[in-house]
Every structure is written in C-alpha cells, then in structure tokens.
mmCIF file of C-alpha atoms in Angstrom:
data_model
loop_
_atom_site.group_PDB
_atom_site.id
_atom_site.type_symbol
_atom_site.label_atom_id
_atom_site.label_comp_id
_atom_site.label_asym_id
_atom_site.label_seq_id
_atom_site.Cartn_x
_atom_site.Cartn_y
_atom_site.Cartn_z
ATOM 1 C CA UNK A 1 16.270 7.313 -9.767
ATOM 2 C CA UNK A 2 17.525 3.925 -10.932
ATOM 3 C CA UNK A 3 19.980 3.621 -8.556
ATOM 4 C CA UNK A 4 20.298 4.873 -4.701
ATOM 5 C CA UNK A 5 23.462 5.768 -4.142
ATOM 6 C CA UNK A 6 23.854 7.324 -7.638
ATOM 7 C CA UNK A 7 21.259 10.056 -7.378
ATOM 8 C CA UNK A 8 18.540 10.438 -9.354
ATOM 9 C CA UNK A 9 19.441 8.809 -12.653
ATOM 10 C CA UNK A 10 17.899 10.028 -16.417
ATOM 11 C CA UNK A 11 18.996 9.945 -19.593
ATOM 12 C CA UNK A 12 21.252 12.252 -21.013
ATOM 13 C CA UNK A 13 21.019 14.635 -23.812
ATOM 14 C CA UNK A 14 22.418 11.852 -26.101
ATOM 15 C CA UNK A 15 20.323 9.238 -24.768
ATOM 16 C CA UNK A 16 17.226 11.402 -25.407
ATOM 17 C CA UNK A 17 18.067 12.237 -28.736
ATOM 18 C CA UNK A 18 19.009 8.368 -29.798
ATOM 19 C CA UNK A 19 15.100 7.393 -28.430
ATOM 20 C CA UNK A 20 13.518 10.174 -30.203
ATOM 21 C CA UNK A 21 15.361 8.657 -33.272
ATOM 22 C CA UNK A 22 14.165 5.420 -32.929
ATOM 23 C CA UNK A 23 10.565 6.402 -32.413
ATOM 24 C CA UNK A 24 10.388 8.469 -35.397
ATOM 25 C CA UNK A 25 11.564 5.014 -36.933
ATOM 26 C CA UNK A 26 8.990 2.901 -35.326
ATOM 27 C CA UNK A 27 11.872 0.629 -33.135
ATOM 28 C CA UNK A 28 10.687 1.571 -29.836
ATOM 29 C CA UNK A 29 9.313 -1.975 -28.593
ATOM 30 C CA UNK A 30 8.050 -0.943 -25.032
ATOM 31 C CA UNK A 31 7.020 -4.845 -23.687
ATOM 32 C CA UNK A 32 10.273 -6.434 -25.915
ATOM 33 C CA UNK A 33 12.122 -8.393 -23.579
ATOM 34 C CA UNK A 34 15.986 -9.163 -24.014
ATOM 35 C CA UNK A 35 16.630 -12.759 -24.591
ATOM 36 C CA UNK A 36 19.289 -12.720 -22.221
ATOM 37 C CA UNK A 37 17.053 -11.603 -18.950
ATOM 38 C CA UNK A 38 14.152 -13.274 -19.318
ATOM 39 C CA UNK A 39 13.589 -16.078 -16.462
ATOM 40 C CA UNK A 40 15.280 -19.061 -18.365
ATOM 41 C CA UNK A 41 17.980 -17.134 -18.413
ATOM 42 C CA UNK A 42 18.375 -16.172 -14.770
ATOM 43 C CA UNK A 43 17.860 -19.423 -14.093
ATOM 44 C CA UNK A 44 20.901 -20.311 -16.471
ATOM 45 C CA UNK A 45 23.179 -17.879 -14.344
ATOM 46 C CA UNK A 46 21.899 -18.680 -11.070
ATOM 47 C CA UNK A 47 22.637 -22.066 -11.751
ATOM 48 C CA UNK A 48 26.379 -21.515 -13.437
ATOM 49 C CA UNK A 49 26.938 -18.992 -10.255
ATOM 50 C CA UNK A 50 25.837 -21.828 -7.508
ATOM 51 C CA UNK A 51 28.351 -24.198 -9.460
ATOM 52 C CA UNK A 52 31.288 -21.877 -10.757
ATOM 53 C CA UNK A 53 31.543 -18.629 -9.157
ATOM 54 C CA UNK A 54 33.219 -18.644 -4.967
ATOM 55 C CA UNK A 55 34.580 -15.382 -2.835
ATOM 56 C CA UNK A 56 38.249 -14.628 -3.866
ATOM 57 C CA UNK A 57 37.551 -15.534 -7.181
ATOM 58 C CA UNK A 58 39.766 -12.429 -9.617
ATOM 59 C CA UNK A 59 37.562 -10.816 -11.636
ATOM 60 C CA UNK A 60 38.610 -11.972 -15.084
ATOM 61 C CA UNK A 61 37.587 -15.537 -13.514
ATOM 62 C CA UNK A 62 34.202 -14.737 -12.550
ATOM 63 C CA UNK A 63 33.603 -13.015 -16.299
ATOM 64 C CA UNK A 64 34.668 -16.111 -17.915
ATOM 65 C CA UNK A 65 32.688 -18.254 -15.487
ATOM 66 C CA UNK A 66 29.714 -16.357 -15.915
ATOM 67 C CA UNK A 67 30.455 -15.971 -19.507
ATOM 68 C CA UNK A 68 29.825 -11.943 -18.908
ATOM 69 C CA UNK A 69 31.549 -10.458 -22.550
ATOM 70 C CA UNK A 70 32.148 -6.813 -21.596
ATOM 71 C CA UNK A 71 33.774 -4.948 -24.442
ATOM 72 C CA UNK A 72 36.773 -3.198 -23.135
ATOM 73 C CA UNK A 73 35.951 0.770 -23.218
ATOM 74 C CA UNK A 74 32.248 0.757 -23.235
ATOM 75 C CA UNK A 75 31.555 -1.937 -20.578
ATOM 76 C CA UNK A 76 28.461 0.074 -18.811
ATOM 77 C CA UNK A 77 26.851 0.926 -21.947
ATOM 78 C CA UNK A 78 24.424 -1.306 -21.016
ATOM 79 C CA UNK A 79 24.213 -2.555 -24.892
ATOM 80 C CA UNK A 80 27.838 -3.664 -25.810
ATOM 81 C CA UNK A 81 27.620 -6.500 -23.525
ATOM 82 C CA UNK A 82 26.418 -9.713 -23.244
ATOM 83 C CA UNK A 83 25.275 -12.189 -19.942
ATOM 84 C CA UNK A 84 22.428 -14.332 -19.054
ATOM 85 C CA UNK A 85 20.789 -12.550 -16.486
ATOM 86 C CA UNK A 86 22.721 -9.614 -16.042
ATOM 87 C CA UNK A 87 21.425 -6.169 -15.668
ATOM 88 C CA UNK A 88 24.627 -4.476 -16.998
ATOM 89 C CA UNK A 89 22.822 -1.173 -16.926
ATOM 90 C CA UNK A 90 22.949 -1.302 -13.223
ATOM 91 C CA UNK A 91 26.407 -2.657 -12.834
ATOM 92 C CA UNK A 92 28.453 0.496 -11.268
ATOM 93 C CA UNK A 93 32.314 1.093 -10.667
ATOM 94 C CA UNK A 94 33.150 3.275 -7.750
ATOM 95 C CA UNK A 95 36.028 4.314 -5.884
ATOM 96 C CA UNK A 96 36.329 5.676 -2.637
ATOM 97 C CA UNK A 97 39.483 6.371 -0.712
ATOM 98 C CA UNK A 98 41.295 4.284 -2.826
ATOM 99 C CA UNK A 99 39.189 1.384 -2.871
ATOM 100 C CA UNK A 100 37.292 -0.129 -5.859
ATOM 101 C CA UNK A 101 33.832 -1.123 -5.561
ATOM 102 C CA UNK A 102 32.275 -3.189 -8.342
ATOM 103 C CA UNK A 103 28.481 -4.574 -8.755
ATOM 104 C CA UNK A 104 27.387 -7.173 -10.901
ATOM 105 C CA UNK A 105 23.130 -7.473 -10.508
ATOM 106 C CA UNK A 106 21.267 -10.186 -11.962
ATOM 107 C CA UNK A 107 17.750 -10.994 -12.545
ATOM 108 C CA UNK A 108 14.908 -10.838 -15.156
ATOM 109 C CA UNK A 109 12.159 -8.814 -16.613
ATOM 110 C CA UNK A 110 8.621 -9.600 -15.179
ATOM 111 C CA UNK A 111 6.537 -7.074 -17.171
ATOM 112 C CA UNK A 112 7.941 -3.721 -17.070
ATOM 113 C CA UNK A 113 9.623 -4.658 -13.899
ATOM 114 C CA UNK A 114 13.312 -5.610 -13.568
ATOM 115 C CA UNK A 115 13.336 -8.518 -11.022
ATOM 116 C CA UNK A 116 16.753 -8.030 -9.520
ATOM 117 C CA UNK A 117 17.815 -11.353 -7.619
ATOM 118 C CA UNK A 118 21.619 -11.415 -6.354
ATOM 119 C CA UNK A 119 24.225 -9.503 -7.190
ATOM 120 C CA UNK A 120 28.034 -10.452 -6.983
ATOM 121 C CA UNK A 121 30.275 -7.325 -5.805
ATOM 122 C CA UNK A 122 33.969 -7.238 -5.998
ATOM 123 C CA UNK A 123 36.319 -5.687 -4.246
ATOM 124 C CA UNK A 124 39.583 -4.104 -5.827
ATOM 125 C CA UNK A 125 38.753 -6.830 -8.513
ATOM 126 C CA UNK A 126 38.136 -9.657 -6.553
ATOM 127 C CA UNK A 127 34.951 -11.444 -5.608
ATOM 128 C CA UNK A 128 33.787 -10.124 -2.294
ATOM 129 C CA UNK A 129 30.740 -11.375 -1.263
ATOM 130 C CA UNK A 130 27.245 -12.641 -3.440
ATOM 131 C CA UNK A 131 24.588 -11.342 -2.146
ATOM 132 C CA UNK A 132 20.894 -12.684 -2.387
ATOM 133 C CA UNK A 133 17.244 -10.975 -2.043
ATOM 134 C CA UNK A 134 15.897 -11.546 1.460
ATOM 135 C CA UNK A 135 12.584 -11.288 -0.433
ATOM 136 C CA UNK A 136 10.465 -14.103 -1.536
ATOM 137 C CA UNK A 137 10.585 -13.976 -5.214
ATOM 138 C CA UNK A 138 6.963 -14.658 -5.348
ATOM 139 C CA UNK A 139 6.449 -11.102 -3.351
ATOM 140 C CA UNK A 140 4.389 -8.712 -5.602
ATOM 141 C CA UNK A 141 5.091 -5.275 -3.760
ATOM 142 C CA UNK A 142 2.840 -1.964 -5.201
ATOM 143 C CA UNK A 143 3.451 -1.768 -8.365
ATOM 144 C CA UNK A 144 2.819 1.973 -10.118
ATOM 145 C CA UNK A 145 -0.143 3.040 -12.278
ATOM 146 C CA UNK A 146 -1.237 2.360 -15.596
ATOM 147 C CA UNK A 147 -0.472 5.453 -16.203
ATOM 148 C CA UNK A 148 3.082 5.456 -15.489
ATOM 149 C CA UNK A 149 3.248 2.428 -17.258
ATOM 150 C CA UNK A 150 1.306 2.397 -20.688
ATOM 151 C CA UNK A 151 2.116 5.780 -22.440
ATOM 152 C CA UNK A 152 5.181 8.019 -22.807
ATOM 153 C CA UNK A 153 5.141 11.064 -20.781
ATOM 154 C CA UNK A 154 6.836 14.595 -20.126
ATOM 155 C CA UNK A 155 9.389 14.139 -17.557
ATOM 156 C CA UNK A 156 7.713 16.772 -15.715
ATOM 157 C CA UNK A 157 4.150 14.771 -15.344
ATOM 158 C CA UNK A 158 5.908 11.319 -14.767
ATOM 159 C CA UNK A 159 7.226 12.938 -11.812
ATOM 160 C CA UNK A 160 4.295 13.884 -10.753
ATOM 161 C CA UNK A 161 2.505 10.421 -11.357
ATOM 162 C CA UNK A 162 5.950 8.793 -9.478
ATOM 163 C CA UNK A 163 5.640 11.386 -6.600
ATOM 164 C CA UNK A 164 1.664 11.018 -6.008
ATOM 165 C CA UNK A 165 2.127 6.798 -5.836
ATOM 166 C CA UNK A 166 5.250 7.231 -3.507
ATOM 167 C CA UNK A 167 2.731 9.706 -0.990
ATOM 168 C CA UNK A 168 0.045 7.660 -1.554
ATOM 169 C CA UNK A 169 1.446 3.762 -1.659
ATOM 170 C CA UNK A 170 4.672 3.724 -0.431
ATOM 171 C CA UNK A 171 5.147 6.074 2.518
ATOM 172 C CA UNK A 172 3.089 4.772 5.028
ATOM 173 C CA UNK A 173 3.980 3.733 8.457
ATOM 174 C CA UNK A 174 3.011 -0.429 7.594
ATOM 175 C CA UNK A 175 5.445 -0.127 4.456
ATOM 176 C CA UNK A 176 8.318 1.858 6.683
ATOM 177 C CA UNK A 177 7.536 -0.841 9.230
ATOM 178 C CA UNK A 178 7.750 -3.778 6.693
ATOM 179 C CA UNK A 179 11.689 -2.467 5.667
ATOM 180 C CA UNK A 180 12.411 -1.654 9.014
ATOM 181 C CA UNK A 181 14.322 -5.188 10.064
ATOM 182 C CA UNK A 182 16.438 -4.889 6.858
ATOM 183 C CA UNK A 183 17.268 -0.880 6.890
ATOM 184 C CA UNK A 184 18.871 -2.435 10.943
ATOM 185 C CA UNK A 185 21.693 -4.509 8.679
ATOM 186 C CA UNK A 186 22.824 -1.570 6.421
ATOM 187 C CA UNK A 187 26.139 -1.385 6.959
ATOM 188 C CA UNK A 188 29.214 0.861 5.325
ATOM 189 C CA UNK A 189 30.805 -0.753 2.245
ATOM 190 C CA UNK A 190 27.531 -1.522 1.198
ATOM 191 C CA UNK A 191 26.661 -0.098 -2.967
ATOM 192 C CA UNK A 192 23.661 0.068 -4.345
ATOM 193 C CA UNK A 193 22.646 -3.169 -5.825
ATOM 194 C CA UNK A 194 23.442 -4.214 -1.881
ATOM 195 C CA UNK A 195 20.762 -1.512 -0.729
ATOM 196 C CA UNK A 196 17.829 -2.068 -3.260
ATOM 197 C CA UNK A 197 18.279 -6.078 -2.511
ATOM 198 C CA UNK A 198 17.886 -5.891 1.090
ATOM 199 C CA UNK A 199 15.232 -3.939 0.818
ATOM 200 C CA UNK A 200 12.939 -5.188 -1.390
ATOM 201 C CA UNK A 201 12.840 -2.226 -3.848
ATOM 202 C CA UNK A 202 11.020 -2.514 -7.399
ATOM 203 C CA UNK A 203 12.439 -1.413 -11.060
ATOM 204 C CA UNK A 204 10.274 -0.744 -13.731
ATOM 205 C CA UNK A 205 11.243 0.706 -17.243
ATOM 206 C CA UNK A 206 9.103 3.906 -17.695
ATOM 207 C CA UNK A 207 8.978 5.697 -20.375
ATOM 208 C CA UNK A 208 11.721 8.399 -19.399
ATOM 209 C CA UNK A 209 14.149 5.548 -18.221
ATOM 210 C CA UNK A 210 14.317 3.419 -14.910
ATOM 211 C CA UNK A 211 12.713 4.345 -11.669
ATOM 212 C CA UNK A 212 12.823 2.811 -8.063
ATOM 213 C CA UNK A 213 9.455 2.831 -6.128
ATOM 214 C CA UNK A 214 10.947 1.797 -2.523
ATOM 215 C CA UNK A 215 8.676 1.723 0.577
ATOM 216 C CA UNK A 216 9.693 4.153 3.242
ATOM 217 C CA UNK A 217 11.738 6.014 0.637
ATOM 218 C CA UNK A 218 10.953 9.509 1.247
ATOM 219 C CA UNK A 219 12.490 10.837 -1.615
ATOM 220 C CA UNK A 220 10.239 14.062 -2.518
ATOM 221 C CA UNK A 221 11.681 14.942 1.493
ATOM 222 C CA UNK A 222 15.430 15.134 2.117
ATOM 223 C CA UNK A 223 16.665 13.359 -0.649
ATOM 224 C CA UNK A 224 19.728 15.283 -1.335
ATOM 225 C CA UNK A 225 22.733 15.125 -3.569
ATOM 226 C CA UNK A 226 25.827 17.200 -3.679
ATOM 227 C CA UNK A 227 28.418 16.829 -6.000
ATOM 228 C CA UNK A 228 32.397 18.316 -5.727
ATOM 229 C CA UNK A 229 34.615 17.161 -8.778
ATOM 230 C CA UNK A 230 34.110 13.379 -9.432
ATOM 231 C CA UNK A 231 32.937 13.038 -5.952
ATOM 232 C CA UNK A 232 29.119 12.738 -4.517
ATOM 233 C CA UNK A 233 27.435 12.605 -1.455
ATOM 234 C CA UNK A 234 24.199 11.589 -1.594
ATOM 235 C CA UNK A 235 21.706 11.696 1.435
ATOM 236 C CA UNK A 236 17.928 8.618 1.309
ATOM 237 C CA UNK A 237 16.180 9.477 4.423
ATOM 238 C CA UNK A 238 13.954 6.855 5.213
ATOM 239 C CA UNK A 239 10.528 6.890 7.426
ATOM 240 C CA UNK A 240 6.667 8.052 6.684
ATOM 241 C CA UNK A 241 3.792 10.054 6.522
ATOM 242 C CA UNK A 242 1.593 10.175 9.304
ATOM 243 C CA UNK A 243 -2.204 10.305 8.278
ATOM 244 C CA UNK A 244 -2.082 14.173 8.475
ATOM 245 C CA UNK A 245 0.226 13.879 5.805
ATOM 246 C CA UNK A 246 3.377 15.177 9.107
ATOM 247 C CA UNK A 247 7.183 13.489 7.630
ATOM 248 C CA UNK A 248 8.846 11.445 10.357
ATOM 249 C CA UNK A 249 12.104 11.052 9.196
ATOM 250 C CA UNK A 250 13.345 7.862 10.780
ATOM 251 C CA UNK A 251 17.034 6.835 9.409
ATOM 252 C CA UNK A 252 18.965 8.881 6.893
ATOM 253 C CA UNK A 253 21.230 6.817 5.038
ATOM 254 C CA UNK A 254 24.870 8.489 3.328
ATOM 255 C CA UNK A 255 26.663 7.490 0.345
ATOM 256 C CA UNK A 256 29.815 8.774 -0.663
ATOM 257 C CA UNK A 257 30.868 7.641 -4.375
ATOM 258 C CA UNK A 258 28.226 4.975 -4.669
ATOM 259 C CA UNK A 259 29.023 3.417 -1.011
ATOM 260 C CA UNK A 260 27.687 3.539 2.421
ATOM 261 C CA UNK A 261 29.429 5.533 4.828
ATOM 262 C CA UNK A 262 27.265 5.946 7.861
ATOM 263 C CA UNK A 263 23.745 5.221 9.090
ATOM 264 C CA UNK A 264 21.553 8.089 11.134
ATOM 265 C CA UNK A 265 18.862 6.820 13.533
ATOM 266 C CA UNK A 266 16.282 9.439 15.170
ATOM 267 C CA UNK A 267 16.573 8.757 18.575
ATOM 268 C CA UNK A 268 12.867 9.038 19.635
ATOM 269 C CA UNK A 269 14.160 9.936 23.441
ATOM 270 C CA UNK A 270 15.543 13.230 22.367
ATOM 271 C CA UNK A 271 16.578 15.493 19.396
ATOM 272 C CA UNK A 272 19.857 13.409 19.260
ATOM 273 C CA UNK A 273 20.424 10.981 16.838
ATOM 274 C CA UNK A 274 22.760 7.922 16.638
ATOM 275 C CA UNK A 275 25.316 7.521 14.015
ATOM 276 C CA UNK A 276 26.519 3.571 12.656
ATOM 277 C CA UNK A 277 30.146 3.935 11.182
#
C-alpha cells in the first residue's frame, strides 16, 4: 500500500526472490540508510530546488538542475538512479486521457520512516506545480508497532499487525477530524505524492516492502481496486469507527490511472451524496 492511487503495492515474484537471495547472503541491512536521503541530503535538494527549479521548467531542465541521473529504460527501478533526496521508488508515470502525469517526491529516512517533504509534478513533461507538506516537519504522527517494525514477517500476519494499528490508532473520529481541512482541497489532477502530502500520511519500510498508515484511511472497508487492460480505478474511502466499532464512511475519494477524478461527500441531511468534479 505504498502508494494511494496505485492500489495496494508489494513486491513481485522477482522482487521476492532477489530479497530471499540476499538474506541467504547476509546483505539485508534493515536500519542502512542511503546516502543520498538522509537529511543532509534533503536539505541539499531543497536548497538547489528553492534556487534552480520554477513552473514551466521542461523536464530535461529540472533533471539536470536537480542533478536527478535516471538511466533511460529502467528509470523507476528505484536502484538505477541517483538524486539527493529523491524517493525514486515513489516517483510514478501515468496517463490518463491523453495526458501525462509525472511525480518527483523528495525527502529522507527518519528511522524506518520515509519523511516525504515536497514533491515536483509535471505535466506532459513540464514542471507543473511543487508542492510542499502542510505538516510541520517536527509532527510525529502514530507510528506502528515494534512488531511491525523489528522482525520479518509472513505477509499474511503483517497484515494483520497493519490492520489491528489502523482499527485501533488511526480510525478514530479525532484522527478523521485532524485530516478533515486537507481531504476539503483534494481536487482532480491531483496523483499520489499530491494526496499522501496533504494529508500527512507516514511511510515506513516493513519487512514485506512499503506501507502507508494514514489517519481516517479506512482501508480494511471499501478500499477497492478494479483493473481493465492498463487501466485502474481505484476507490480510498475516508471516515471512522465509532466506539462500537459502526464505519461512517465520510468521503470516498476516485483515482483513475494514478489521478483524481472526483471527490464523494456523505451528505449527513440525506442518503445523497455530493460529487466534486
């Protein structure tokens, strides 16, 4: 579930096999940090983006001026690249209608955690907009167990673990509440790096791959994807649990190929909801 609009993300059969390998070789280095995202570094790209990078910049531009080295054919790998401060495992292409929708992220490993920070998203290969976390940056929001965090696990029991902190932590009406003013400026056009910025979500690196612990997530209720060809849809309805344990599904959020397209609100007057397009 590393990123919303994307469905539930985990690593393939490949992926699985390559960590296995490395295990059985002693390489797995679960607190190693790459030298390119820790906090000196960020601070190295926020910098160079405040000075260098502008809207309607091409995209060729903005690599060079963030000195981004992408190697042409396996540019998402999220190893054959290079960037102070950029998550390139989180960077996503999509194109809907005809449009082309690219996301840069940036921030730094605190821990476990991936502290994303801005993000600069183009648009049919231009710079569109940079967009910064609303979020203090010295906000701790819950952060999972021990458990989740200091041992490998079957996929099966970290789901478990992931889906007991969301009911427990996460899903109450004070953390829907807290998200509330920021789930009012989703818009369409938006991608995912927009989405887990504005509101406040948390990466870690678990042992199966990445995971997103959002407040007022409800995604063990509703979360739905449905795939046709190369195109998704994927449904994040948003809310809580009342103390009886009821879902109150408040907004429902819909993503077609990794972008916004409309916004549900529960009208709390009658069964009818309103739609944002």
């Amino acid at each position: 579930m590393a990123v919303l609009l994307a469905g539930c993300a985990s690593p393939g059969p490949s992926a699985k096999k390559e960590k296995a390998g490395l295990e059985e070789e002693g390489l797995i280095l679960t607190d190693w940090v790459p030298l390119g995202l820790t906090s000196e570094a960020f601070a190295a790209a926020n910098k160079r983006l405040r000075k260098e990078v502008h809207v309607g910049m091409p995209r060729r531009e903005f690599l060079r001026k963030m000195e981004l080295n992408p190697i042409p054919g396996t540019e998402w790998t999220g190893r054959m690249t290079s960037g102070e401060g950029w998550f390139s495992e989180l960077s996503r292409k999509n194109m809907h209608r005809g449009l082309e929708m690219e996301e840069f992220p940036f921030g730094y490993y605190q821990g476990k955690r991936l502290k994303e920070r801005f993000a600069v998203i183009l648009r049919n290969r231009v710079v569109a907009r940079i967009v910064r976390s609303p979020w203090s940056e010295s906000r701790r929001p819950p952060s999972p167990p021990d458990a989740l965090l200091s041992s490998p696990l079957p996929v099966k029991e970290e789901n478990r673990l992931i889906g007991e902190f969301y009911r427990k932590r996460l899903q109450s009406r004070a953390a829907y509440e807290r998200i509330l003013p920021h789930l009012k400026r989703i818009r369409p056009g938006w991608t995912s790096a927009d989405l887990r910025l504005a509101l406040g979500g948390s990466l870690y690196r678990l042992s199966n791959g990445l995971v997103l612990f959002q407040e007022g997530l409800l995604w063990d209720h509703g979360f739905k994807e449905r795939r046709k060809g190369a195109s998704s849809t994927v449904l994040l309805p948003f809310g809580f649990r009342g103390r009886d344990g009821k879902v109150n599904i408040r907004v429902i959020v819909q993503a077609e190929d990794g972008l916004v397209t409309a916004v549900f609100w529960q009208a709390l007057s009658s069964a009818k909801g309103r739609r944002r397009e």
